[in-house]
C-alpha positions as protocol buffer text, in pm:
chain_id: "A"
residue {
  index: 1
  type: UNK
  ca { x: 2921 y: 1604 z: 6480 }
}
residue {
  index: 2
  type: UNK
  ca { x: 2919 y: 1895 z: 6222 }
}
residue {
  index: 3
  type: UNK
  ca { x: 3312 y: 1920 z: 6357 }
}
residue {
  index: 4
  type: UNK
  ca { x: 3430 y: 1610 z: 6309 }
}
residue {
  index: 5
  type: UNK
  ca { x: 3282 y: 1637 z: 5885 }
}
residue {
  index: 6
  type: UNK
  ca { x: 3452 y: 1957 z: 5878 }
}
residue {
  index: 7
  type: UNK
  ca { x: 3776 y: 1780 z: 5991 }
}
residue {
  index: 8
  type: UNK
  ca { x: 3756 y: 1432 z: 5787 }
}
residue {
  index: 9
  type: UNK
  ca { x: 3778 y: 1649 z: 5407 }
}
residue {
  index: 10
  type: UNK
  ca { x: 4094 y: 1773 z: 5552 }
}
residue {
  index: 11
  type: UNK
  ca { x: 4251 y: 1517 z: 5766 }
}
residue {
  index: 12
  type: UNK
  ca { x: 4157 y: 1274 z: 5491 }
}
residue {
  index: 13
  type: UNK
  ca { x: 4319 y: 1449 z: 5229 }
}
residue {
  index: 14
  type: UNK
  ca { x: 4676 y: 1535 z: 5471 }
}
residue {
  index: 15
  type: UNK
  ca { x: 4707 y: 1128 z: 5530 }
}
residue {
  index: 16
  type: UNK
  ca { x: 4660 y: 1060 z: 5158 }
}
residue {
  index: 17
  type: UNK
  ca { x: 4964 y: 1325 z: 5074 }
}
residue {
  index: 18
  type: UNK
  ca { x: 5171 y: 1167 z: 5322 }
}
residue {
  index: 19
  type: UNK
  ca { x: 5108 y: 776 z: 5266 }
}
residue {
  index: 20
  type: UNK
  ca { x: 5153 y: 895 z: 4894 }
}
residue {
  index: 21
  type: UNK
  ca { x: 5473 y: 1043 z: 4926 }
}
residue {
  index: 22
  type: UNK
  ca { x: 5636 y: 799 z: 5165 }
}
residue {
  index: 23
  type: UNK
  ca { x: 5547 y: 550 z: 4849 }
}
residue {
  index: 24
  type: UNK
  ca { x: 5694 y: 746 z: 4650 }
}
residue {
  index: 25
  type: UNK
  ca { x: 6055 y: 752 z: 4872 }
}
residue {
  index: 26
  type: UNK
  ca { x: 6041 y: 1101 z: 5008 }
}
residue {
  index: 27
  type: UNK
  ca { x: 6202 y: 1090 z: 5360 }
}
residue {
  index: 28
  type: UNK
  ca { x: 5910 y: 1031 z: 5633 }
}
residue {
  index: 29
  type: UNK
  ca { x: 5923 y: 1359 z: 5810 }
}
residue {
  index: 30
  type: UNK
  ca { x: 5866 y: 1593 z: 5433 }
}
residue {
  index: 31
  type: UNK
  ca { x: 5675 y: 1341 z: 5382 }
}
residue {
  index: 32
  type: UNK
  ca { x: 5456 y: 1404 z: 5686 }
}
residue {
  index: 33
  type: UNK
  ca { x: 5503 y: 1788 z: 5665 }
}
residue {
  index: 34
  type: UNK
  ca { x: 5370 y: 1838 z: 5311 }
}
residue {
  index: 35
  type: UNK
  ca { x: 5057 y: 1638 z: 5446 }
}
residue {
  index: 36
  type: UNK
  ca { x: 5017 y: 1851 z: 5719 }
}
residue {
  index: 37
  type: UNK
  ca { x: 5029 y: 2103 z: 5490 }
}
residue {
  index: 38
  type: UNK
  ca { x: 4770 y: 2014 z: 5296 }
}
residue {
  index: 39
  type: UNK
  ca { x: 4546 y: 1977 z: 5550 }
}
residue {
  index: 40
  type: UNK
  ca { x: 4564 y: 2294 z: 5637 }
}
residue {
  index: 41
  type: UNK
  ca { x: 4533 y: 2465 z: 5306 }
}
residue {
  index: 42
  type: UNK
  ca { x: 4237 y: 2156 z: 5213 }
}
residue {
  index: 43
  type: UNK
  ca { x: 3961 y: 2452 z: 5384 }
}
residue {
  index: 44
  type: UNK
  ca { x: 4158 y: 2703 z: 5243 }
}
residue {
  index: 45
  type: UNK
  ca { x: 3956 y: 2610 z: 4876 }
}
residue {
  index: 46
  type: UNK
  ca { x: 3585 y: 2575 z: 5023 }
}
residue {
  index: 47
  type: UNK
  ca { x: 3578 y: 2917 z: 5170 }
}
residue {
  index: 48
  type: UNK
  ca { x: 3351 y: 3159 z: 5034 }
}
residue {
  index: 49
  type: UNK
  ca { x: 3505 y: 3516 z: 5068 }
}
residue {
  index: 50
  type: UNK
  ca { x: 3300 y: 3790 z: 5195 }
}
residue {
  index: 51
  type: UNK
  ca { x: 3221 y: 3957 z: 4840 }
}
residue {
  index: 52
  type: UNK
  ca { x: 3179 y: 3617 z: 4639 }
}
residue {
  index: 53
  type: UNK
  ca { x: 2790 y: 3657 z: 4503 }
}
residue {
  index: 54
  type: UNK
  ca { x: 2709 y: 3295 z: 4684 }
}
residue {
  index: 55
  type: UNK
  ca { x: 2769 y: 3372 z: 5026 }
}
residue {
  index: 56
  type: UNK
  ca { x: 2392 y: 3486 z: 5077 }
}
residue {
  index: 57
  type: UNK
  ca { x: 2268 y: 3418 z: 4779 }
}
residue {
  index: 58
  type: UNK
  ca { x: 1935 y: 3211 z: 4863 }
}
residue {
  index: 59
  type: UNK
  ca { x: 1913 y: 2849 z: 4652 }
}
residue {
  index: 60
  type: UNK
  ca { x: 1767 y: 2904 z: 4306 }
}
residue {
  index: 61
  type: UNK
  ca { x: 1425 y: 2846 z: 4265 }
}
residue {
  index: 62
  type: UNK
  ca { x: 1273 y: 2506 z: 4089 }
}
residue {
  index: 63
  type: UNK
  ca { x: 1138 y: 2687 z: 3775 }
}
residue {
  index: 64
  type: UNK
  ca { x: 863 y: 2538 z: 3594 }
}
residue {
  index: 65
  type: UNK
  ca { x: 996 y: 2408 z: 3248 }
}
residue {
  index: 66
  type: UNK
  ca { x: 876 y: 2626 z: 2963 }
}
residue {
  index: 67
  type: UNK
  ca { x: 658 y: 2522 z: 2704 }
}
residue {
  index: 68
  type: UNK
  ca { x: 523 y: 2797 z: 2539 }
}
residue {
  index: 69
  type: UNK
  ca { x: 225 y: 2990 z: 2489 }
}
residue {
  index: 70
  type: UNK
  ca { x: -78 y: 2965 z: 2278 }
}
residue {
  index: 71
  type: UNK
  ca { x: 30 y: 3207 z: 2043 }
}
residue {
  index: 72
  type: UNK
  ca { x: 368 y: 3029 z: 1978 }
}
residue {
  index: 73
  type: UNK
  ca { x: 154 y: 2660 z: 1909 }
}
residue {
  index: 74
  type: UNK
  ca { x: -56 y: 2869 z: 1693 }
}
residue {
  index: 75
  type: UNK
  ca { x: 202 y: 3015 z: 1498 }
}
residue {
  index: 76
  type: UNK
  ca { x: 372 y: 2658 z: 1449 }
}
residue {
  index: 77
  type: UNK
  ca { x: 56 y: 2498 z: 1336 }
}
residue {
  index: 78
  type: UNK
  ca { x: 44 y: 2729 z: 1051 }
}
residue {
  index: 79
  type: UNK
  ca { x: 256 y: 2585 z: 783 }
}
residue {
  index: 80
  type: UNK
  ca { x: 360 y: 2825 z: 523 }
}
residue {
  index: 81
  type: UNK
  ca { x: 566 y: 2614 z: 281 }
}
residue {
  index: 82
  type: UNK
  ca { x: 226 y: 2360 z: 210 }
}
residue {
  index: 83
  type: UNK
  ca { x: -47 y: 2594 z: 256 }
}
residue {
  index: 84
  type: UNK
  ca { x: -195 y: 2400 z: 547 }
}
residue {
  index: 85
  type: UNK
  ca { x: -252 y: 2475 z: 892 }
}
residue {
  index: 86
  type: UNK
  ca { x: -284 y: 2202 z: 1193 }
}
residue {
  index: 87
  type: UNK
  ca { x: -611 y: 2093 z: 1368 }
}
residue {
  index: 88
  type: UNK
  ca { x: -569 y: 2355 z: 1653 }
}
residue {
  index: 89
  type: UNK
  ca { x: -599 y: 2664 z: 1466 }
}
residue {
  index: 90
  type: UNK
  ca { x: -880 y: 2488 z: 1271 }
}
residue {
  index: 91
  type: UNK
  ca { x: -1100 y: 2438 z: 1574 }
}
residue {
  index: 92
  type: UNK
  ca { x: -995 y: 2734 z: 1792 }
}
residue {
  index: 93
  type: UNK
  ca { x: -1139 y: 2926 z: 1477 }
}
residue {
  index: 94
  type: UNK
  ca { x: -1460 y: 2693 z: 1490 }
}
residue {
  index: 95
  type: UNK
  ca { x: -1507 y: 2782 z: 1871 }
}
residue {
  index: 96
  type: UNK
  ca { x: -1479 y: 3137 z: 1807 }
}
residue {
  index: 97
  type: UNK
  ca { x: -1716 y: 3144 z: 1492 }
}
residue {
  index: 98
  type: UNK
  ca { x: -1969 y: 2929 z: 1691 }
}
residue {
  index: 99
  type: UNK
  ca { x: -1939 y: 3195 z: 1988 }
}
residue {
  index: 100
  type: UNK
  ca { x: -2023 y: 3493 z: 1757 }
}
residue {
  index: 101
  type: UNK
  ca { x: -2273 y: 3385 z: 1566 }
}
residue {
  index: 102
  type: UNK
  ca { x: -2494 y: 3185 z: 1828 }
}
residue {
  index: 103
  type: UNK
  ca { x: -2462 y: 3608 z: 1962 }
}
residue {
  index: 104
  type: UNK
  ca { x: -2608 y: 3669 z: 1722 }
}
residue {
  index: 105
  type: UNK
  ca { x: -2887 y: 3397 z: 1751 }
}
residue {
  index: 106
  type: UNK
  ca { x: -2758 y: 3127 z: 1499 }
}
residue {
  index: 107
  type: UNK
  ca { x: -2671 y: 2812 z: 1552 }
}
residue {
  index: 108
  type: UNK
  ca { x: -2423 y: 2638 z: 1372 }
}
residue {
  index: 109
  type: UNK
  ca { x: -2545 y: 2268 z: 1431 }
}
residue {
  index: 110
  type: UNK
  ca { x: -2937 y: 2382 z: 1289 }
}
residue {
  index: 111
  type: UNK
  ca { x: -2996 y: 2312 z: 953 }
}
residue {
  index: 112
  type: UNK
  ca { x: -3251 y: 2495 z: 867 }
}
residue {
  index: 113
  type: UNK
  ca { x: -3043 y: 2770 z: 1000 }
}
residue {
  index: 114
  type: UNK
  ca { x: -2782 y: 2724 z: 713 }
}
residue {
  index: 115
  type: UNK
  ca { x: -2807 y: 3002 z: 455 }
}
residue {
  index: 116
  type: UNK
  ca { x: -2795 y: 3229 z: 732 }
}
residue {
  index: 117
  type: UNK
  ca { x: -2485 y: 3079 z: 817 }
}
residue {
  index: 118
  type: UNK
  ca { x: -2317 y: 3091 z: 420 }
}
residue {
  index: 119
  type: UNK
  ca { x: -2460 y: 3451 z: 443 }
}
residue {
  index: 120
  type: UNK
  ca { x: -2263 y: 3553 z: 729 }
}
residue {
  index: 121
  type: UNK
  ca { x: -1971 y: 3413 z: 677 }
}
residue {
  index: 122
  type: UNK
  ca { x: -1935 y: 3371 z: 342 }
}
residue {
  index: 123
  type: UNK
  ca { x: -2003 y: 3094 z: 70 }
}
residue {
  index: 124
  type: UNK
  ca { x: -1843 y: 2755 z: 176 }
}
residue {
  index: 125
  type: UNK
  ca { x: -1633 y: 2910 z: 507 }
}
residue {
  index: 126
  type: UNK
  ca { x: -1749 y: 2701 z: 702 }
}
residue {
  index: 127
  type: UNK
  ca { x: -1791 y: 2387 z: 521 }
}
residue {
  index: 128
  type: UNK
  ca { x: -1425 y: 2420 z: 455 }
}
residue {
  index: 129
  type: UNK
  ca { x: -1343 y: 2480 z: 782 }
}
residue {
  index: 130
  type: UNK
  ca { x: -1505 y: 2136 z: 805 }
}
residue {
  index: 131
  type: UNK
  ca { x: -1271 y: 1972 z: 575 }
}
residue {
  index: 132
  type: UNK
  ca { x: -1029 y: 1714 z: 534 }
}
residue {
  index: 133
  type: UNK
  ca { x: -810 y: 2023 z: 519 }
}
residue {
  index: 134
  type: UNK
  ca { x: -799 y: 2365 z: 571 }
}
residue {
  index: 135
  type: UNK
  ca { x: -585 y: 2609 z: 413 }
}
residue {
  index: 136
  type: UNK
  ca { x: -408 y: 2935 z: 537 }
}
residue {
  index: 137
  type: UNK
  ca { x: -675 y: 3123 z: 278 }
}
residue {
  index: 138
  type: UNK
  ca { x: -960 y: 2896 z: 437 }
}
residue {
  index: 139
  type: UNK
  ca { x: -876 y: 3047 z: 791 }
}
residue {
  index: 140
  type: UNK
  ca { x: -798 y: 3460 z: 691 }
}
residue {
  index: 141
  type: UNK
  ca { x: -1161 y: 3436 z: 554 }
}
residue {
  index: 142
  type: UNK
  ca { x: -1282 y: 3245 z: 858 }
}
residue {
  index: 143
  type: UNK
  ca { x: -1105 y: 3553 z: 1068 }
}
residue {
  index: 144
  type: UNK
  ca { x: -1241 y: 3801 z: 869 }
}
residue {
  index: 145
  type: UNK
  ca { x: -1621 y: 3710 z: 855 }
}
residue {
  index: 146
  type: UNK
  ca { x: -1493 y: 3696 z: 1300 }
}
residue {
  index: 147
  type: UNK
  ca { x: -1475 y: 4015 z: 1288 }
}
residue {
  index: 148
  type: UNK
  ca { x: -1750 y: 4154 z: 1095 }
}
residue {
  index: 149
  type: UNK
  ca { x: -2023 y: 3984 z: 1315 }
}
residue {
  index: 150
  type: UNK
  ca { x: -1844 y: 4201 z: 1557 }
}
residue {
  index: 151
  type: UNK
  ca { x: -2077 y: 4548 z: 1571 }
}
residue {
  index: 152
  type: UNK
  ca { x: -1770 y: 4848 z: 1660 }
}
residue {
  index: 153
  type: UNK
  ca { x: -2007 y: 4940 z: 1959 }
}
residue {
  index: 154
  type: UNK
  ca { x: -1989 y: 4668 z: 2148 }
}
residue {
  index: 155
  type: UNK
  ca { x: -1677 y: 4660 z: 2407 }
}
residue {
  index: 156
  type: UNK
  ca { x: -1797 y: 4480 z: 2680 }
}
residue {
  index: 157
  type: UNK
  ca { x: -1925 y: 4156 z: 2405 }
}
residue {
  index: 158
  type: UNK
  ca { x: -1521 y: 4131 z: 2354 }
}
residue {
  index: 159
  type: UNK
  ca { x: -1428 y: 4099 z: 2618 }
}
residue {
  index: 160
  type: UNK
  ca { x: -1675 y: 3860 z: 2756 }
}
residue {
  index: 161
  type: UNK
  ca { x: -1525 y: 3630 z: 2418 }
}
residue {
  index: 162
  type: UNK
  ca { x: -1208 y: 3616 z: 2550 }
}
residue {
  index: 163
  type: UNK
  ca { x: -1337 y: 3533 z: 2913 }
}
residue {
  index: 164
  type: UNK
  ca { x: -1514 y: 3231 z: 2709 }
}
residue {
  index: 165
  type: UNK
  ca { x: -1225 y: 3128 z: 2437 }
}
residue {
  index: 166
  type: UNK
  ca { x: -997 y: 3112 z: 2801 }
}
residue {
  index: 167
  type: UNK
  ca { x: -1230 y: 2896 z: 2894 }
}
residue {
  index: 168
  type: UNK
  ca { x: -1325 y: 2660 z: 2626 }
}
residue {
  index: 169
  type: UNK
  ca { x: -1022 y: 2412 z: 2590 }
}
């Protein structure tokens, strides 16, 4: 069956060439001669030479479309011209501050600890992060507060924080 498939293309090309030349008025013997020549030459164009890189190469792996990393998505979410950041950046910073304050025993949802939150983060930082529009300056202040919340000798705590960050949506 595969032999017939391999012969069908050259035979068809030769037959079409011979018939076309006959219709154009070429003598029948020459037309059929050219048809046989076309049929013989057709398989040559489909050969793969040994030095061809495609001869024994595996098929191309199906690649997953690239969607970008978290860092690139967050970088695009910062509008330097409008001095604002998107909700994705603000949400990440709020989650980081919430985890780091929880390590210090401070619950952001507890209204009685609002003074401790203001003391640790700075005046109005948490309120600005929960406001309608968050500016780049607010994010910088919040990240500086997050750095102050990490004691310098707690390398394990930073690793736990990174693991929790990966698990947080």
